[in-house]
mmCIF file of C-alpha atoms in Angstrom:
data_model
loop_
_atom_site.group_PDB
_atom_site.id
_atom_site.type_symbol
_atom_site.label_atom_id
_atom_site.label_comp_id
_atom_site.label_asym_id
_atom_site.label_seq_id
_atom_site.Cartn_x
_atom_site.Cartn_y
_atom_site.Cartn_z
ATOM 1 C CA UNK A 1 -34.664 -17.265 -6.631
ATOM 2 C CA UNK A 2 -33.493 -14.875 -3.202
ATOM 3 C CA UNK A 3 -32.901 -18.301 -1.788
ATOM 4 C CA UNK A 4 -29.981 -19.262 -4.398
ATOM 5 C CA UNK A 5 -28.819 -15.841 -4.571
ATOM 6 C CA UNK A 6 -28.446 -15.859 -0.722
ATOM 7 C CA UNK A 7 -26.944 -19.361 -0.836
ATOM 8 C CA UNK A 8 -24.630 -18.082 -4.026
ATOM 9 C CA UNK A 9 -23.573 -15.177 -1.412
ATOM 10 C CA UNK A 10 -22.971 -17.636 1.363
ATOM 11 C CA UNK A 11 -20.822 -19.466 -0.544
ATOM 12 C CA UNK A 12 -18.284 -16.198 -1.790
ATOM 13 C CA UNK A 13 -18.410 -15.305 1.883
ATOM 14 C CA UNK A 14 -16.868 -18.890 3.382
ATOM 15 C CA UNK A 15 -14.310 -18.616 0.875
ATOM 16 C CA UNK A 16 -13.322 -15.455 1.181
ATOM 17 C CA UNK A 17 -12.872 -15.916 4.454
ATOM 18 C CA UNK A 18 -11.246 -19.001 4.141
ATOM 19 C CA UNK A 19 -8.497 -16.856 2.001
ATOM 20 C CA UNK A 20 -8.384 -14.140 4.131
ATOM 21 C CA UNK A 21 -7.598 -16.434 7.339
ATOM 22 C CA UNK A 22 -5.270 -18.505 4.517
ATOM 23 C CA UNK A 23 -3.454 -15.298 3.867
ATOM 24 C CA UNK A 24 -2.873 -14.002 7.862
ATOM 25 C CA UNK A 25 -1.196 -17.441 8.723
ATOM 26 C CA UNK A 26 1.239 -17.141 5.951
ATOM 27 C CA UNK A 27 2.217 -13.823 6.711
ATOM 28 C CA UNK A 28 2.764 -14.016 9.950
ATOM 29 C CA UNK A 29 4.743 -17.541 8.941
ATOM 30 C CA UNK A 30 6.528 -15.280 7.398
ATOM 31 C CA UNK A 31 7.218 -12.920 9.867
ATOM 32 C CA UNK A 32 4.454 -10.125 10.294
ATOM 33 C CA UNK A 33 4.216 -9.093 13.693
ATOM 34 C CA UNK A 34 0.061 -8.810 14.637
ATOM 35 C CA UNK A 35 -0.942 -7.862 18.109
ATOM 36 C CA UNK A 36 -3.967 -9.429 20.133
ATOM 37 C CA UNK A 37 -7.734 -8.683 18.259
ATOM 38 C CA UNK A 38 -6.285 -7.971 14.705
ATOM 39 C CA UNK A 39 -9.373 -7.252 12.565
ATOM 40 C CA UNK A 40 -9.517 -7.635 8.788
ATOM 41 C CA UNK A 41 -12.186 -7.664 6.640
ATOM 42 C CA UNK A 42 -12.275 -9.239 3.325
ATOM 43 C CA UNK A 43 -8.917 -10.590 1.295
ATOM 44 C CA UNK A 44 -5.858 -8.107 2.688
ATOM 45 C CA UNK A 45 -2.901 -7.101 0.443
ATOM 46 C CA UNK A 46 0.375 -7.731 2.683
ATOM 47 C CA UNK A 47 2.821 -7.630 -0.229
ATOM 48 C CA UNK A 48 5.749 -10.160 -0.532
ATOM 49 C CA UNK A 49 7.721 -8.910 2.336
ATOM 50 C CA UNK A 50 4.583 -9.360 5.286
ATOM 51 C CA UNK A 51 7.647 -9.804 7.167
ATOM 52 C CA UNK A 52 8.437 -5.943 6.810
ATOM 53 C CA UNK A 53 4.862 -4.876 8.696
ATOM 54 C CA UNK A 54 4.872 -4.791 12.613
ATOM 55 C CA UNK A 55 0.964 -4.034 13.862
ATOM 56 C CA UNK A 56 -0.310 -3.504 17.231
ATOM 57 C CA UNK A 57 -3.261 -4.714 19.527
ATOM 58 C CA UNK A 58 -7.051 -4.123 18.377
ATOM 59 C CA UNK A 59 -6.178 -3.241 14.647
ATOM 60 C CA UNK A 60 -8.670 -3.366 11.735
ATOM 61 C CA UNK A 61 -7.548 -3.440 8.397
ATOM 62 C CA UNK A 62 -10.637 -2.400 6.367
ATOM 63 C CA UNK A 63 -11.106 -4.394 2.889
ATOM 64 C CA UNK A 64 -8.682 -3.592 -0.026
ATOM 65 C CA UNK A 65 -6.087 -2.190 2.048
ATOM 66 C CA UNK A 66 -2.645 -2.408 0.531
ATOM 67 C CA UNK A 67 0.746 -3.157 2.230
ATOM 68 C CA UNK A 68 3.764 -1.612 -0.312
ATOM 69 C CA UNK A 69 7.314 -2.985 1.177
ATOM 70 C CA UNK A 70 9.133 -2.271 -1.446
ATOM 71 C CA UNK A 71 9.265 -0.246 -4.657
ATOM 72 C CA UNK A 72 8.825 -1.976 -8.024
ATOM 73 C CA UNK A 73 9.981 0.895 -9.443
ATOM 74 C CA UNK A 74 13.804 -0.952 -9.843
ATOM 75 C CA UNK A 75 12.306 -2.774 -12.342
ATOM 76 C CA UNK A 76 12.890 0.028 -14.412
ATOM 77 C CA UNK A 77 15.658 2.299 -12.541
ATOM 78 C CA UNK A 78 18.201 -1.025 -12.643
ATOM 79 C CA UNK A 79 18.257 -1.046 -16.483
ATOM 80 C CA UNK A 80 19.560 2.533 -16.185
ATOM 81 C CA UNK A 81 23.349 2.582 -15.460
ATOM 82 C CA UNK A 82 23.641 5.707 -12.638
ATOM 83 C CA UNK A 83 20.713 4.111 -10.897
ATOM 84 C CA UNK A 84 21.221 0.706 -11.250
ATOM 85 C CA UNK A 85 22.155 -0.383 -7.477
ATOM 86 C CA UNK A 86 19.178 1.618 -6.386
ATOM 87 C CA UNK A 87 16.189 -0.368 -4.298
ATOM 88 C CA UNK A 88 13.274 0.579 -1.549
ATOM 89 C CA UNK A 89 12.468 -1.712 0.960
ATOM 90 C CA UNK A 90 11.069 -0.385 4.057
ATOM 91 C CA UNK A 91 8.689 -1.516 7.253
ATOM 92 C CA UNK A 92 5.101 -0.595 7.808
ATOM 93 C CA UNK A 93 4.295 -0.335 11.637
ATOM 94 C CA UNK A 94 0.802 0.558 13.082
ATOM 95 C CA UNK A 95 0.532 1.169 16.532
ATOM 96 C CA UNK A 96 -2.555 -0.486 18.813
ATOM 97 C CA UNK A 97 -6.302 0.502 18.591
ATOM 98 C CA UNK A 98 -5.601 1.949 15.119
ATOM 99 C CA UNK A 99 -7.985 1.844 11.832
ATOM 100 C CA UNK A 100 -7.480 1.654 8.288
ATOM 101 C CA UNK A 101 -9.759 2.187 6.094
ATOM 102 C CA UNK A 102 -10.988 0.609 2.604
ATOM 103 C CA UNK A 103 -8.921 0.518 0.124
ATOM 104 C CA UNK A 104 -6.135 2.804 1.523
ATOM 105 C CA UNK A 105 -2.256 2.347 0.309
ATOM 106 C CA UNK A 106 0.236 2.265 3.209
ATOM 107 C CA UNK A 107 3.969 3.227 1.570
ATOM 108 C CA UNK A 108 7.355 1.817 2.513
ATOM 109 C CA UNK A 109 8.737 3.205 5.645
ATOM 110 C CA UNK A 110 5.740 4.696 7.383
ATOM 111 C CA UNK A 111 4.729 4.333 10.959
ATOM 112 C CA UNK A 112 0.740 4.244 12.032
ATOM 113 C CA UNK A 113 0.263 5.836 15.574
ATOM 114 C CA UNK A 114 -1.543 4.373 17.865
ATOM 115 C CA UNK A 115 -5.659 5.203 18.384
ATOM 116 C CA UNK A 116 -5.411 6.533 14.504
ATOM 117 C CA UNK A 117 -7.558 6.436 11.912
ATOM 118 C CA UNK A 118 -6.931 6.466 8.568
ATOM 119 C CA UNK A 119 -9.356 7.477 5.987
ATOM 120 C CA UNK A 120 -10.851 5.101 3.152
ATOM 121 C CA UNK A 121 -8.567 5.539 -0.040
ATOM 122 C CA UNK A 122 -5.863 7.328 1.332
ATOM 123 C CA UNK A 123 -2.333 7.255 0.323
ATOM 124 C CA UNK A 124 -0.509 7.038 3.702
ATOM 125 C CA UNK A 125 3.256 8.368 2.289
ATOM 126 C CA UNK A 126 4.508 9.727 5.520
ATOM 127 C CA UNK A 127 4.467 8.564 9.116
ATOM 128 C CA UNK A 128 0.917 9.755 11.565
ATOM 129 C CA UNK A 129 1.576 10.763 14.956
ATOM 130 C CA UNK A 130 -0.362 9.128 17.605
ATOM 131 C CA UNK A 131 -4.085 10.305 18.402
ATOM 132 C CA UNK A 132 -4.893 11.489 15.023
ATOM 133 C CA UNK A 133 -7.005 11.759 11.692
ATOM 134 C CA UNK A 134 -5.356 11.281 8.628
ATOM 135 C CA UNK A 135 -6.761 11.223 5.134
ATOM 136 C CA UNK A 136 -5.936 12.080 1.483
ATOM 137 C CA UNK A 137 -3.751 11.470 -1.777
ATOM 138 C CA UNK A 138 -1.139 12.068 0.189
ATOM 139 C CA UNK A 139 -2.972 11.006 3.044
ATOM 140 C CA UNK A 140 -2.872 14.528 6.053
ATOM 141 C CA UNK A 141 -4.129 15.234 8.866
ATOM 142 C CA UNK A 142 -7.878 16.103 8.839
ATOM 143 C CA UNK A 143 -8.142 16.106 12.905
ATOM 144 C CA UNK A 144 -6.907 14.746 16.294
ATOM 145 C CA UNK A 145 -8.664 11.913 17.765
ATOM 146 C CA UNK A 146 -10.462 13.763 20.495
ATOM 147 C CA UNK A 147 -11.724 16.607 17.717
ATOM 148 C CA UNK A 148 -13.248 13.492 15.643
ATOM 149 C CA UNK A 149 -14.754 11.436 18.796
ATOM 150 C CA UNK A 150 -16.393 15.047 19.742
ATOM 151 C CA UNK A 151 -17.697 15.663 16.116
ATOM 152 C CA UNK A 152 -19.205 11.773 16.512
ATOM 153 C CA UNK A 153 -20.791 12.290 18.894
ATOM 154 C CA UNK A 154 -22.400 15.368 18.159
ATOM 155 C CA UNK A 155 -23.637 12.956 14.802
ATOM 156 C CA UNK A 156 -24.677 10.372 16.556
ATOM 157 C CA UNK A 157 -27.010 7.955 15.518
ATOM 158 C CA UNK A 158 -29.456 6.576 18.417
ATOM 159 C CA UNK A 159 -31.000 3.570 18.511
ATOM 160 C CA UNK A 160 -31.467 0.730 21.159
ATOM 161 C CA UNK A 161 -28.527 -0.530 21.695
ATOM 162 C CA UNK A 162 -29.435 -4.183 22.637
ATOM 163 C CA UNK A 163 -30.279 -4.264 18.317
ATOM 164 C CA UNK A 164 -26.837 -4.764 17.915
ATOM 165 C CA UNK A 165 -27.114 -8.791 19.239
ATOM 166 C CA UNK A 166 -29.614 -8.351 16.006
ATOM 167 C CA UNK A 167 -28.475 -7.448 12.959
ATOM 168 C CA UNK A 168 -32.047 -8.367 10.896
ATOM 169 C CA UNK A 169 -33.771 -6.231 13.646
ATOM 170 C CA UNK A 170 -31.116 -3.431 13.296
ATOM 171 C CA UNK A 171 -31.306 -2.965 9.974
ATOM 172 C CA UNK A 172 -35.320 -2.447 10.297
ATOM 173 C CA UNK A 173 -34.943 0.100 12.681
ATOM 174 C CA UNK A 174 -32.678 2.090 10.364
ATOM 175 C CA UNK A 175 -34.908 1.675 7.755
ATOM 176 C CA UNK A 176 -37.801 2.732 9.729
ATOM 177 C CA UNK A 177 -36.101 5.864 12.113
ATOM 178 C CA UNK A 178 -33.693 6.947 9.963
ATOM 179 C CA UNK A 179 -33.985 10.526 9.052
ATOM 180 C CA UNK A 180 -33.533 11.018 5.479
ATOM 181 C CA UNK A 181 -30.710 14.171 6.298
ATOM 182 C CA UNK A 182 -27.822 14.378 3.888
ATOM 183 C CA UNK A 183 -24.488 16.687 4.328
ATOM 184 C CA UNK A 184 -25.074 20.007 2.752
ATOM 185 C CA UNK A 185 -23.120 20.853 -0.817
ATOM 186 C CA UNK A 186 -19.602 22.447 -0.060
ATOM 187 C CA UNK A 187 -19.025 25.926 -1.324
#
């Protein structure tokens, strides 16, 4: 029964990534700007105006992130006489060797620094300097890039690095050295 389930998996994978590949081509058809190495994992939300979003070189769009252009919001606002003519449309640019995490929401008119990262489920309503952390509803700096590469490293996980050619084999080392450590409760 694994065996089908695996195959079942398989199958949700290739098309997924046939959608997500599907989905790149047509934006940048229609006019996204992605540098060399773009990374994205699973199906990515560029909105209707991909043509509005300018990224850089070694980018990874984590899975679920969202692209807004423009606001829906004139939907509503246009039916009301003093705001009728009112609309929001505005580029997204991310600089190179930037990250953005799962499910984050990246807002009309911001600009992503370059070596950035941006924190799963954030809300990303302003623009992020260069070299930093950002992460929140609305999305703020947590760190620079140097603080957070300092604080990894002090974390760091060892383990043979020639398991990485090995996924399987990783995996069983984790399982097996791991220490079973979790953060302590914030007061």
């Amino acid at each position: 029964m694994i065996l089908l389930y695996r195959i079942i998996l398989k199958i949700r994978s290739l098309y997924e990534d046939m959608i997500k590949h599907a989905a790149i081509k047509v934006a940048i058809h229609k006019g996204m700007k992605a540098g060399e190495n773009l990374y994205v994992q699973g199906i990515p939300n560029f909105g209707s105006e991909s043509f509005l979003i300018e990224m850089g070189n070694n980018v990874t769009i984590a899975e679920g992130v969202s692209f807004i252009n423009h606001g829906g919001d004139g939907r509503v606002t246009k039916r009301i006489e003093k705001y009728k003519d009112g609309r929001t449309f505005g580029r997204i640019k991310i600089g190179d060797n930037t990250f953005i995490g799962k499910g984050a929401i990246l807002l009309p008119g911001v600009s992503i620094g370059s070596n950035c990262i941006i924190g799963s489920l954030s809300v990303v309503s302003s623009s992020v300097p260069d070299n930093t952390v950002y992460a929140g509803i609305p999305a703020k700096q947590i760190c620079t890039i140097e603080q957070y590469g300092d604080k990894l490293l002090a974390n760091n996980t060892v383990y043979p690095l020639e398991l990485e050619d090995d996924r399987s084999a990783l995996e069983q080392y984790l399982i097996k050295n791991l220490p079973h450590t979790y953060k302590p409760i914030r007061k």
